[in-house]
Amino acid sequence: MVIENKDRSWGMVIDTDKCTGCNGCVIACQVENNVPLNDQNKFERGRVMSWMRVERYWEGEFPDVKARFIPIPCQHCANAPCEPVCPVYATYHNNEGMNIQVYNRCVGTRYCANGCPYIVRFFNYWEPIWPEEMRNHLNPDVTVRSRGIMEKCSFCIQRVRRGARKAKEENRELKDGEITTACQDACSTQAITFGDLNDPESKVSKLSKDDRSYTLMPQFNTDPNVIYLASIKVNKEESQEEKAQSHD
Ligand code: SF4
């Protein structure tokens, strides 16, 4: 049964102004997608695996400095630099705007990871080891990957497929907001929105046209399906002036 809908373009909008850097999305992604556990050894070797990371940066000058955060998953680029370099077509673009990774086709050349400017692809250098007490915690909807293959954020494709199947069984169209990703569900500030960018009425589509919207590294012309909303800068002097005026 083919469930793909040719008119869709799944995308994500991440509001950096709402992100508090709590890393809840990172943990939710790890649990949902059976991402191998990272230990001290992996950190020391620079081999940490995480389909989503939250980068921290500083804005302003001391003492008027503020910590800012930006969560970074696979950008699911329309012009993905990782796709043409794969010699076995293990990574390709589907007709729903997603960058797909076919695990059992991957031969581990890692060309795709070198081609990705966002550094969101991870190679399994080791066979993942799951503690005995966690074996029943693995998500049965997601393949447990083995050593020697490349992996990355899939936009929780198992959830997308489940939602599409359910809509089809009920003989109706998918509703906006019906499918959510694990990172989106975990975000306490609702900084993450997921949906169909081709639907002009979807929340994600409207947010993507916000004045604050931007994409990462536009100079590479990758045309990502992950769109960011810029954080709002408050001019301290102006806001103090406004406060003073409101007290007058
Ligand atoms: S869960 Fe939400 S607030 Fe926390 S780091 Fe992720 S995007 Fe930011």
PDB file of C-alpha atoms and ligand atoms in Angstrom:
ATOM      1  CA  MET A   1       0.000   0.000   0.000  1.00  0.00           C
ATOM      2  CA  VAL A   2       1.496   3.346  -1.026  1.00  0.00           C
ATOM      3  CA  ILE A   3       0.615   6.049   1.468  1.00  0.00           C
ATOM      4  CA  GLU A   4       2.708   8.904   0.138  1.00  0.00           C
ATOM      5  CA  ASN A   5       0.931  12.052  -0.813  1.00  0.00           C
ATOM      6  CA  LYS A   6       2.638  13.806  -3.710  1.00  0.00           C
ATOM      7  CA  ASP A   7       1.400  17.249  -2.736  1.00  0.00           C
ATOM      8  CA  ARG A   8       2.944  17.364   0.710  1.00  0.00           C
ATOM      9  CA  SER A   9       6.148  19.003   1.836  1.00  0.00           C
ATOM     10  CA  TRP A  10       6.761  18.214   5.484  1.00  0.00           C
ATOM     11  CA  GLY A  11       8.566  20.967   7.279  1.00  0.00           C
ATOM     12  CA  MET A  12       9.411  22.355  10.671  1.00  0.00           C
ATOM     13  CA  VAL A  13       9.503  25.845  12.109  1.00  0.00           C
ATOM     14  CA  ILE A  14      11.632  26.412  15.211  1.00  0.00           C
ATOM     15  CA  ASP A  15      11.122  29.625  17.139  1.00  0.00           C
ATOM     16  CA  THR A  16      14.478  30.458  18.699  1.00  0.00           C
ATOM     17  CA  ASP A  17      12.846  33.192  20.758  1.00  0.00           C
ATOM     18  CA  LYS A  18      10.829  30.559  22.633  1.00  0.00           C
ATOM     19  CA  CYS A  19      13.659  28.047  23.064  1.00  0.00           C
ATOM     20  CA  THR A  20      15.035  27.927  26.600  1.00  0.00           C
ATOM     21  CA  GLY A  21      17.761  25.401  25.802  1.00  0.00           C
ATOM     22  CA  CYS A  22      16.340  22.744  28.121  1.00  0.00           C
ATOM     23  CA  ASN A  23      17.339  19.882  25.758  1.00  0.00           C
ATOM     24  CA  GLY A  24      13.979  18.159  26.260  1.00  0.00           C
ATOM     25  CA  CYS A  25      13.653  17.814  22.477  1.00  0.00           C
ATOM     26  CA  VAL A  26      17.044  16.091  22.275  1.00  0.00           C
ATOM     27  CA  ILE A  27      16.095  13.472  24.865  1.00  0.00           C
ATOM     28  CA  ALA A  28      12.651  12.923  23.341  1.00  0.00           C
ATOM     29  CA  CYS A  29      14.264  12.344  19.951  1.00  0.00           C
ATOM     30  CA  GLN A  30      16.745   9.854  21.430  1.00  0.00           C
ATOM     31  CA  VAL A  31      13.967   7.863  23.095  1.00  0.00           C
ATOM     32  CA  GLU A  32      11.551   7.944  20.159  1.00  0.00           C
ATOM     33  CA  ASN A  33      14.134   6.954  17.568  1.00  0.00           C
ATOM     34  CA  ASN A  34      16.235   4.397  19.460  1.00  0.00           C
ATOM     35  CA  VAL A  35      19.303   6.605  19.151  1.00  0.00           C
ATOM     36  CA  PRO A  36      22.275   4.842  20.806  1.00  0.00           C
ATOM     37  CA  LEU A  37      23.266   5.969  24.286  1.00  0.00           C
ATOM     38  CA  ASN A  38      26.223   8.305  24.620  1.00  0.00           C
ATOM     39  CA  ASP A  39      28.750   7.707  27.366  1.00  0.00           C
ATOM     40  CA  GLN A  40      31.881   9.534  28.462  1.00  0.00           C
ATOM     41  CA  ASN A  41      34.001   7.497  26.096  1.00  0.00           C
ATOM     42  CA  LYS A  42      31.935   8.672  23.097  1.00  0.00           C
ATOM     43  CA  PHE A  43      32.252  12.305  24.169  1.00  0.00           C
ATOM     44  CA  GLU A  44      36.001  11.999  24.617  1.00  0.00           C
ATOM     45  CA  ARG A  45      36.383  10.513  21.154  1.00  0.00           C
ATOM     46  CA  GLY A  46      34.091  13.085  19.561  1.00  0.00           C
ATOM     47  CA  ARG A  47      31.714  10.341  18.443  1.00  0.00           C
ATOM     48  CA  VAL A  48      28.553  11.462  20.187  1.00  0.00           C
ATOM     49  CA  MET A  49      25.378  10.509  18.356  1.00  0.00           C
ATOM     50  CA  SER A  50      22.369  12.790  18.610  1.00  0.00           C
ATOM     51  CA  TRP A  51      19.871  13.376  15.811  1.00  0.00           C
ATOM     52  CA  MET A  52      19.144  16.776  17.290  1.00  0.00           C
ATOM     53  CA  ARG A  53      21.452  19.113  19.167  1.00  0.00           C
ATOM     54  CA  VAL A  54      20.895  22.441  20.886  1.00  0.00           C
ATOM     55  CA  GLU A  55      23.666  24.942  20.195  1.00  0.00           C
ATOM     56  CA  ARG A  56      24.258  27.757  22.627  1.00  0.00           C
ATOM     57  CA  TYR A  57      25.577  31.173  21.742  1.00  0.00           C
ATOM     58  CA  TRP A  58      25.920  34.505  23.447  1.00  0.00           C
ATOM     59  CA  GLU A  59      24.309  37.735  22.389  1.00  0.00           C
ATOM     60  CA  GLY A  60      25.529  41.159  23.505  1.00  0.00           C
ATOM     61  CA  GLU A  61      28.569  42.237  25.429  1.00  0.00           C
ATOM     62  CA  PHE A  62      29.316  41.663  29.111  1.00  0.00           C
ATOM     63  CA  PRO A  63      27.586  42.542  31.434  1.00  0.00           C
ATOM     64  CA  ASP A  64      24.559  42.933  29.140  1.00  0.00           C
ATOM     65  CA  VAL A  65      24.887  39.437  27.711  1.00  0.00           C
ATOM     66  CA  LYS A  66      22.184  36.870  27.053  1.00  0.00           C
ATOM     67  CA  ALA A  67      22.396  33.146  26.341  1.00  0.00           C
ATOM     68  CA  ARG A  68      20.557  32.082  23.185  1.00  0.00           C
ATOM     69  CA  PHE A  69      19.810  28.588  21.915  1.00  0.00           C
ATOM     70  CA  ILE A  70      19.176  27.020  18.555  1.00  0.00           C
ATOM     71  CA  PRO A  71      18.021  23.391  18.161  1.00  0.00           C
ATOM     72  CA  ILE A  72      19.459  21.778  15.019  1.00  0.00           C
ATOM     73  CA  PRO A  73      18.017  18.604  13.447  1.00  0.00           C
ATOM     74  CA  CYS A  74      18.514  17.441   9.822  1.00  0.00           C
ATOM     75  CA  GLN A  75      17.338  20.351   7.670  1.00  0.00           C
ATOM     76  CA  HIS A  76      15.676  18.087   5.056  1.00  0.00           C
ATOM     77  CA  CYS A  77      17.040  20.312   2.288  1.00  0.00           C
ATOM     78  CA  ALA A  78      15.340  20.380  -1.106  1.00  0.00           C
ATOM     79  CA  ASN A  79      18.810  20.736  -2.670  1.00  0.00           C
ATOM     80  CA  ALA A  80      20.487  18.373  -0.204  1.00  0.00           C
ATOM     81  CA  PRO A  81      24.270  18.185  -0.673  1.00  0.00           C
ATOM     82  CA  CYS A  82      24.277  14.738   0.989  1.00  0.00           C
ATOM     83  CA  GLU A  83      22.132  13.111  -1.710  1.00  0.00           C
ATOM     84  CA  PRO A  84      24.157  13.302  -4.948  1.00  0.00           C
ATOM     85  CA  VAL A  85      27.351  12.081  -3.247  1.00  0.00           C
ATOM     86  CA  CYS A  86      25.908   8.736  -2.077  1.00  0.00           C
ATOM     87  CA  PRO A  87      27.219   6.034  -4.434  1.00  0.00           C
ATOM     88  CA  VAL A  88      24.438   3.571  -3.578  1.00  0.00           C
ATOM     89  CA  TYR A  89      21.443   5.937  -3.457  1.00  0.00           C
ATOM     90  CA  ALA A  90      20.948   5.221   0.260  1.00  0.00           C
ATOM     91  CA  THR A  91      19.901   8.811   0.851  1.00  0.00           C
ATOM     92  CA  TYR A  92      17.377  10.429  -1.449  1.00  0.00           C
ATOM     93  CA  HIS A  93      14.556  12.955  -1.504  1.00  0.00           C
ATOM     94  CA  ASN A  94      11.034  11.600  -1.428  1.00  0.00           C
ATOM     95  CA  ASN A  95       8.007  13.312  -2.915  1.00  0.00           C
ATOM     96  CA  GLU A  96       6.909  14.585   0.505  1.00  0.00           C
ATOM     97  CA  GLY A  97       9.867  16.924   0.956  1.00  0.00           C
ATOM     98  CA  MET A  98      11.806  14.565   3.222  1.00  0.00           C
ATOM     99  CA  ASN A  99      15.424  13.530   3.025  1.00  0.00           C
ATOM    100  CA  ILE A 100      15.269   9.749   3.476  1.00  0.00           C
ATOM    101  CA  GLN A 101      18.011   7.446   4.740  1.00  0.00           C
ATOM    102  CA  VAL A 102      17.760   3.781   3.679  1.00  0.00           C
ATOM    103  CA  TYR A 103      19.725   1.914   6.331  1.00  0.00           C
ATOM    104  CA  ASN A 104      20.117  -1.429   4.625  1.00  0.00           C
ATOM    105  CA  ARG A 105      21.408   0.213   1.457  1.00  0.00           C
ATOM    106  CA  CYS A 106      24.116   2.237   3.226  1.00  0.00           C
ATOM    107  CA  VAL A 107      27.658   0.939   2.709  1.00  0.00           C
ATOM    108  CA  GLY A 108      29.263   3.422   5.115  1.00  0.00           C
ATOM    109  CA  THR A 109      31.390   5.600   2.825  1.00  0.00           C
ATOM    110  CA  ARG A 110      30.329   8.636   4.911  1.00  0.00           C
ATOM    111  CA  TYR A 111      30.458  10.927   1.854  1.00  0.00           C
ATOM    112  CA  CYS A 112      27.035  12.288   2.861  1.00  0.00           C
ATOM    113  CA  ALA A 113      28.261  13.361   6.316  1.00  0.00           C
ATOM    114  CA  ASN A 114      31.148  15.196   4.672  1.00  0.00           C
ATOM    115  CA  GLY A 115      28.771  16.880   2.255  1.00  0.00           C
ATOM    116  CA  CYS A 116      26.352  18.104   4.932  1.00  0.00           C
ATOM    117  CA  PRO A 117      27.159  21.673   6.048  1.00  0.00           C
ATOM    118  CA  TYR A 118      24.886  21.338   9.111  1.00  0.00           C
ATOM    119  CA  ILE A 119      26.732  18.334  10.621  1.00  0.00           C
ATOM    120  CA  VAL A 120      23.537  16.441  11.386  1.00  0.00           C
ATOM    121  CA  ARG A 121      24.513  13.002  10.052  1.00  0.00           C
ATOM    122  CA  PHE A 122      25.995  10.393  12.365  1.00  0.00           C
ATOM    123  CA  PHE A 123      27.905   7.258  11.618  1.00  0.00           C
ATOM    124  CA  ASN A 124      27.563   4.129  13.751  1.00  0.00           C
ATOM    125  CA  TYR A 125      31.166   3.371  14.595  1.00  0.00           C
ATOM    126  CA  TRP A 126      30.107   0.792  17.168  1.00  0.00           C
ATOM    127  CA  GLU A 127      27.342  -1.718  17.590  1.00  0.00           C
ATOM    128  CA  PRO A 128      24.924   0.031  19.970  1.00  0.00           C
ATOM    129  CA  ILE A 129      24.762  -1.562  23.409  1.00  0.00           C
ATOM    130  CA  TRP A 130      21.517  -1.303  25.314  1.00  0.00           C
ATOM    131  CA  PRO A 131      21.517  -2.029  29.048  1.00  0.00           C
ATOM    132  CA  GLU A 132      19.442  -5.098  29.832  1.00  0.00           C
ATOM    133  CA  GLU A 133      16.883  -3.063  31.795  1.00  0.00           C
ATOM    134  CA  MET A 134      16.328  -0.783  28.776  1.00  0.00           C
ATOM    135  CA  ARG A 135      15.732  -3.431  26.126  1.00  0.00           C
ATOM    136  CA  ASN A 136      11.982  -3.232  26.528  1.00  0.00           C
ATOM    137  CA  HIS A 137      12.122   0.539  26.225  1.00  0.00           C
ATOM    138  CA  LEU A 138      13.093   0.492  22.558  1.00  0.00           C
ATOM    139  CA  ASN A 139      10.488   1.844  20.164  1.00  0.00           C
ATOM    140  CA  PRO A 140       9.171  -1.115  18.112  1.00  0.00           C
ATOM    141  CA  ASP A 141       8.189   1.238  15.264  1.00  0.00           C
ATOM    142  CA  VAL A 142      11.797   2.244  14.635  1.00  0.00           C
ATOM    143  CA  THR A 143      14.643   0.079  13.315  1.00  0.00           C
ATOM    144  CA  VAL A 144      17.493  -0.475  15.748  1.00  0.00           C
ATOM    145  CA  ARG A 145      20.500   0.379  13.610  1.00  0.00           C
ATOM    146  CA  SER A 146      23.752  -1.533  13.655  1.00  0.00           C
ATOM    147  CA  ARG A 147      27.412  -0.720  13.176  1.00  0.00           C
ATOM    148  CA  GLY A 148      28.616   0.673   9.857  1.00  0.00           C
ATOM    149  CA  ILE A 149      25.680   2.782   8.713  1.00  0.00           C
ATOM    150  CA  MET A 150      24.789   6.437   8.631  1.00  0.00           C
ATOM    151  CA  GLU A 151      21.725   7.824  10.401  1.00  0.00           C
ATOM    152  CA  LYS A 152      20.010  11.156  11.073  1.00  0.00           C
ATOM    153  CA  CYS A 153      16.679  12.845  11.901  1.00  0.00           C
ATOM    154  CA  SER A 154      13.821  11.362   9.877  1.00  0.00           C
ATOM    155  CA  PHE A 155      11.159  13.921  10.904  1.00  0.00           C
ATOM    156  CA  CYS A 156       9.770  10.971  12.955  1.00  0.00           C
ATOM    157  CA  ILE A 157       8.660   9.285   9.735  1.00  0.00           C
ATOM    158  CA  GLN A 158       7.075   6.435  11.703  1.00  0.00           C
ATOM    159  CA  ARG A 159       4.614   8.973  13.159  1.00  0.00           C
ATOM    160  CA  VAL A 160       3.955  10.502   9.745  1.00  0.00           C
ATOM    161  CA  ARG A 161       3.215   7.069   8.273  1.00  0.00           C
ATOM    162  CA  ARG A 162       0.974   6.097  11.209  1.00  0.00           C
ATOM    163  CA  GLY A 163      -1.002   9.353  10.911  1.00  0.00           C
ATOM    164  CA  ALA A 164      -1.417   8.932   7.145  1.00  0.00           C
ATOM    165  CA  ARG A 165      -2.565   5.303   7.572  1.00  0.00           C
ATOM    166  CA  LYS A 166      -5.099   6.302  10.217  1.00  0.00           C
ATOM    167  CA  ALA A 167      -6.532   9.066   8.003  1.00  0.00           C
ATOM    168  CA  LYS A 168      -6.757   6.644   5.096  1.00  0.00           C
ATOM    169  CA  GLU A 169      -8.540   4.003   7.200  1.00  0.00           C
ATOM    170  CA  GLU A 170     -11.027   6.647   8.320  1.00  0.00           C
ATOM    171  CA  ASN A 171     -11.414   7.809   4.719  1.00  0.00           C
ATOM    172  CA  ARG A 172     -10.531  11.430   5.399  1.00  0.00           C
ATOM    173  CA  GLU A 173      -7.787  13.971   4.800  1.00  0.00           C
ATOM    174  CA  LEU A 174      -4.988  14.466   7.294  1.00  0.00           C
ATOM    175  CA  LYS A 175      -5.686  17.394   9.584  1.00  0.00           C
ATOM    176  CA  ASP A 176      -3.133  20.084  10.275  1.00  0.00           C
ATOM    177  CA  GLY A 177      -1.419  19.423  13.611  1.00  0.00           C
ATOM    178  CA  GLU A 178      -2.539  15.784  13.694  1.00  0.00           C
ATOM    179  CA  ILE A 179       1.013  14.529  13.180  1.00  0.00           C
ATOM    180  CA  THR A 180       3.580  15.750  15.660  1.00  0.00           C
ATOM    181  CA  THR A 181       7.248  14.907  16.055  1.00  0.00           C
ATOM    182  CA  ALA A 182       8.745  13.687  19.335  1.00  0.00           C
ATOM    183  CA  CYS A 183      10.797  16.865  19.784  1.00  0.00           C
ATOM    184  CA  GLN A 184       7.712  18.979  19.239  1.00  0.00           C
ATOM    185  CA  ASP A 185       5.712  17.025  21.828  1.00  0.00           C
ATOM    186  CA  ALA A 186       8.468  17.387  24.400  1.00  0.00           C
ATOM    187  CA  CYS A 187       8.978  21.113  23.990  1.00  0.00           C
ATOM    188  CA  SER A 188       7.445  22.857  26.981  1.00  0.00           C
ATOM    189  CA  THR A 189       7.509  26.272  25.300  1.00  0.00           C
ATOM    190  CA  GLN A 190       6.016  25.053  22.002  1.00  0.00           C
ATOM    191  CA  ALA A 191       9.004  26.369  20.109  1.00  0.00           C
ATOM    192  CA  ILE A 192       8.677  23.624  17.483  1.00  0.00           C
ATOM    193  CA  THR A 193       5.898  23.366  14.884  1.00  0.00           C
ATOM    194  CA  PHE A 194       5.638  20.572  12.324  1.00  0.00           C
ATOM    195  CA  GLY A 195       3.336  20.244   9.343  1.00  0.00           C
ATOM    196  CA  ASP A 196       2.800  20.535   5.625  1.00  0.00           C
ATOM    197  CA  LEU A 197       4.528  23.549   4.070  1.00  0.00           C
ATOM    198  CA  ASN A 198       2.516  23.079   0.879  1.00  0.00           C
ATOM    199  CA  ASP A 199      -0.751  23.701   2.712  1.00  0.00           C
ATOM    200  CA  PRO A 200      -1.141  27.517   2.822  1.00  0.00           C
ATOM    201  CA  GLU A 201      -3.530  27.177   5.767  1.00  0.00           C
ATOM    202  CA  SER A 202      -1.251  25.049   7.963  1.00  0.00           C
ATOM    203  CA  LYS A 203       0.309  26.616  11.037  1.00  0.00           C
ATOM    204  CA  VAL A 204       3.801  25.707   9.911  1.00  0.00           C
ATOM    205  CA  SER A 205       3.231  27.302   6.518  1.00  0.00           C
ATOM    206  CA  LYS A 206       1.969  30.546   8.054  1.00  0.00           C
ATOM    207  CA  LEU A 207       4.841  30.675  10.535  1.00  0.00           C
ATOM    208  CA  SER A 208       7.369  30.048   7.765  1.00  0.00           C
ATOM    209  CA  LYS A 209       6.283  33.351   6.177  1.00  0.00           C
ATOM    210  CA  ASP A 210       6.716  35.313   9.401  1.00  0.00           C
ATOM    211  CA  ASP A 211       8.943  38.407   9.248  1.00  0.00           C
ATOM    212  CA  ARG A 212      11.360  36.680  11.614  1.00  0.00           C
ATOM    213  CA  SER A 213      11.828  33.584   9.440  1.00  0.00           C
ATOM    214  CA  TYR A 214      15.216  32.557   8.090  1.00  0.00           C
ATOM    215  CA  THR A 215      17.080  29.392   7.097  1.00  0.00           C
ATOM    216  CA  LEU A 216      20.538  28.286   8.126  1.00  0.00           C
ATOM    217  CA  MET A 217      23.441  28.978   5.760  1.00  0.00           C
ATOM    218  CA  PRO A 218      21.401  30.305   2.801  1.00  0.00           C
ATOM    219  CA  GLN A 219      24.650  30.933   0.927  1.00  0.00           C
ATOM    220  CA  PHE A 220      24.784  27.194   0.125  1.00  0.00           C
ATOM    221  CA  ASN A 221      21.383  27.273  -1.606  1.00  0.00           C
ATOM    222  CA  THR A 222      20.318  24.041   0.128  1.00  0.00           C
ATOM    223  CA  ASP A 223      16.694  25.220   0.477  1.00  0.00           C
ATOM    224  CA  PRO A 224      15.989  23.568   3.881  1.00  0.00           C
ATOM    225  CA  ASN A 225      12.555  22.466   5.072  1.00  0.00           C
ATOM    226  CA  VAL A 226      13.515  23.531   8.600  1.00  0.00           C
ATOM    227  CA  ILE A 227      12.844  27.212   9.048  1.00  0.00           C
ATOM    228  CA  TYR A 228      13.865  29.281  12.047  1.00  0.00           C
ATOM    229  CA  LEU A 229      12.238  32.300  13.619  1.00  0.00           C
ATOM    230  CA  ALA A 230      14.780  34.817  14.874  1.00  0.00           C
ATOM    231  CA  SER A 231      14.919  35.715  18.529  1.00  0.00           C
ATOM    232  CA  ILE A 232      13.618  39.163  19.416  1.00  0.00           C
ATOM    233  CA  LYS A 233      16.208  41.655  20.531  1.00  0.00           C
ATOM    234  CA  VAL A 234      15.123  44.125  23.154  1.00  0.00           C
ATOM    235  CA  ASN A 235      16.939  47.430  23.081  1.00  0.00           C
ATOM    236  CA  LYS A 236      17.546  48.037  26.796  1.00  0.00           C
ATOM    237  CA  GLU A 237      17.714  51.833  26.524  1.00  0.00           C
ATOM    238  CA  GLU A 238      14.555  52.038  24.419  1.00  0.00           C
ATOM    239  CA  SER A 239      12.603  49.711  26.718  1.00  0.00           C
ATOM    240  CA  GLN A 240      13.694  51.753  29.774  1.00  0.00           C
ATOM    241  CA  GLU A 241      12.551  54.899  27.995  1.00  0.00           C
ATOM    242  CA  GLU A 242       9.206  53.269  27.190  1.00  0.00           C
ATOM    243  CA  LYS A 243       8.829  52.179  30.816  1.00  0.00           C
ATOM    244  CA  ALA A 244       9.588  55.667  32.045  1.00  0.00           C
ATOM    245  CA  GLN A 245       7.062  57.152  29.619  1.00  0.00           C
ATOM    246  CA  SER A 246       4.363  54.670  30.715  1.00  0.00           C
ATOM    247  CA  HIS A 247       4.912  55.781  34.346  1.00  0.00           C
ATOM    248  CA  ASP A 248       4.508  59.474  33.431  1.00  0.00           C
TER     249      ASP A 248
HETATM  250  S1  SF4 B   1      12.537  21.320  24.150  1.00  0.00           S
HETATM  251 FE1  SF4 B   1      11.927  23.303  23.274  1.00  0.00          FE
HETATM  252  S2  SF4 B   1      12.758  24.807  24.733  1.00  0.00           S
HETATM  253 FE2  SF4 B   1      13.805  22.855  25.191  1.00  0.00          FE
HETATM  254  S3  SF4 B   1      15.691  22.947  23.942  1.00  0.00           S
HETATM  255 FE3  SF4 B   1      14.140  21.891  22.675  1.00  0.00          FE
HETATM  256  S4  SF4 B   1      13.220  23.532  21.415  1.00  0.00           S
HETATM  257 FE4  SF4 B   1      14.313  24.533  23.107  1.00  0.00          FE
END
